[in-house]
Amino acid sequence: MTTLCEKYRGKCFLDVKGQDLAVDRIKAFIKIFPSKKAILLHGPTGTGKTSLAYVLAQETNSEILELNASDLRNREQLEKVLKPATQESTLFGKGRIILVDEVDGISAADKGGLPELLSLIEKTKFPIIITANDIWQQKFNLLRQKSELVPLKALNYKTILLILKEIAEKEKIQVNEEILTSISIKSRGDVRAALNDLQAVFQINKPEEIGERDKEDDVFNVLKQIFKNLVNHETLRLYDTVNMPLDEILLWLEENIPYEYHGEELAKAYEVLSKADVFRGRIHRQQHWRFLVYQNILLSAGVSSAKEKPKIGFTLYKKPSRILKIWMSNQRQQKKKSIAVKYAEYCHISVKRAMREFPVIKYIIQKPEIQKQLKLEEDEIEFLSK
Amino acid sequence: MINKESEIWTEKYRPETFEEIIGQDEIVKRVKNLTDSLNIPHLLFAGPAGTGKSSLALITVKQLFGEKWHENYLELNASDERGIDVIRQKVKDFARTKAIHSVPFKVIFLDEADALTREAQQALRRTMENYTNTCRFILSCNYSSKIIDPIQSRCAIFRFKLLEKKDMDKIIKRIGEGEKLNILEDAYESLYEASEGDCRRVINLIQATASISVNITKELVNTIVSNAKPKDIKVVLEYALSGDFIAAKDKLLDIMLKESISGQDVIKAIQKEIWNLQIEPEIKVRLTEKTGEIEFRLVEGSDEFIQLESLLASFVLAGQGKI
């Protein structure tokens, strides 16, 4: 069966949700082509970069040639596949769109791939769409200059919720709103992830589970071994046994360290976490995935060896709560932020500064005349009166 | 001297002419001369917040364009719109058309330009060059050292100073008279102290205090100031020193979320607070060193809170005299 993601990939611009700006920009790009030959869509995963390319092909009745990370993309390969595609016209004179997907996946093995791509951009007769997660690496300097940059933002959870509801309706499956909401929030702006979760819900039809339970059992077990046992030959491989990204495991450790460790152990364990996080920062910024090895060792053997003796007794581990707290607080802050935006514009200062000085500003903007001048909405005024 | 119908006093009392600006006499004189010649270079205003940078930029533009200043002026704030894409797009859209005026250029005021990354600044430099015929930039920043040299060399640089007590007193007096307030002598002192030389802050403080009573006393000012202060980081540290790590981290998260302050700000507060704690000087030094290390890791890492938690764990150790 096809996945929901494939089944509901947008077919026209109207289907693309929550990316109005990007849609406008891409339409404009097609109009001015060939004065700009390539457009570079960048943003987090699952925000609709590839979908946009396909929608564009549909709307302009063009065929699409896709090259993604799974293809070898060295100089020869690009010359063989891409070059003819950029030069020769299509059968029946249809348009053609060339999609170079996940350009940041061009690796060291793809020798000469990037320079070749750049020279193809110069000469192409058809628009080239390039997608990437992170385009701010040094090696993309030239590519950035040659292309029209279009950022895609992580989708707001409400937009994702709308999409999920629509699909659940079309699939005629009853899922309660709470579950949809929690899937939307959990996806953190990634539609693909949300749809995959939704699919899982459809399939097991026991919605509240989403396989989370199994996952939790696994994590509990692993945490137990890390915290209770001394480092042994299995420690380094423990995290491979849970189906959970290392980043999430880090949060589980963070939450539960203080329930197991105290004093010196506590300090040692957090020291290790802090160092692991530094490696994580480097991974994120430089895409230096090799550092994952260090993150893994620090988080397993590092945390485990913070104690001198094995621990006994039962500990009930807690679910990480920080991310949820941050999310809830953000919801509350939204009103404050929207007020700060209006105040900042009126007073020629940055929104950040207005947020910082909000405690004083709050006194001032209680006055109805001022609220009128700032054009505050009903709900914002209500927020202030609290 | 009351300019606008605005009810927000920082706007109501914003100077409208060069002569009305208080302090920064030398700078005002030079910028006025440039403006009178109807041709300004790119300008860089460097200095602390609330010393008149935005006001001077606004006045310059109003003097240049008179009634038509709105059409020929674009204000962007770099700390809100850090993406150079956004800036470039807006600049392009704005600069594409010629100024509708006898002055042959438009003016873009880019506030808090030091919030831009170096990369964005490089792009900005190009943009400044490309549109130099149709557009002049006025950049403002807190620290000129954070602006890359090529940009600095293209601008006339003006360094704004913090407002002195006598200037601040003038401003306080002006507002007191304008709003018929009864500002007591000792309130002047505490307003100046709380302002830290920032004119916007002092005006906001007066208005906040006046929202409670027309009699502005020292006590009332201090109440407002302490109410508005971010809740004490000290409590967090004391929890940690007493060994209650969980209470410390929960409180810290609570403060950070409620006051929306960044990890960097928390670190700065902790670094200052260490010296007010009841612990041995030797331990203070070790904790300071640890704080420095964590501040460094904040920059390199990806999760501020984990870094701060690891610092709090060191405070727990310090509380047990084991650090």
mmCIF file of C-alpha atoms in Angstrom, chain B residues 17 36 51 67 95 118 135 150 200 230 234 259-260 278:
data_model
loop_
_atom_site.group_PDB
_atom_site.id
_atom_site.type_symbol
_atom_site.label_atom_id
_atom_site.label_comp_id
_atom_site.label_asym_id
_atom_site.label_seq_id
_atom_site.Cartn_x
_atom_site.Cartn_y
_atom_site.Cartn_z
ATOM 1 C CA THR B 17 14.357 68.425 15.821
ATOM 2 C CA ASP B 36 21.896 70.502 5.856
ATOM 3 C CA THR B 51 20.928 57.243 24.025
ATOM 4 C CA GLU B 67 6.484 65.835 4.790
ATOM 5 C CA ALA B 95 15.477 50.577 -3.215
ATOM 6 C CA ARG B 118 29.101 37.890 10.031
ATOM 7 C CA CYS B 135 19.918 54.378 -0.992
ATOM 8 C CA PRO B 150 34.416 46.569 5.456
ATOM 9 C CA ARG B 200 13.857 55.117 27.027
ATOM 10 C CA PRO B 230 13.437 39.177 36.470
ATOM 11 C CA LYS B 234 19.632 33.597 43.527
ATOM 12 C CA GLU B 259 10.549 35.728 31.774
ATOM 13 C CA SER B 260 11.605 34.368 28.409
ATOM 14 C CA GLN B 278 27.468 32.783 51.500
#
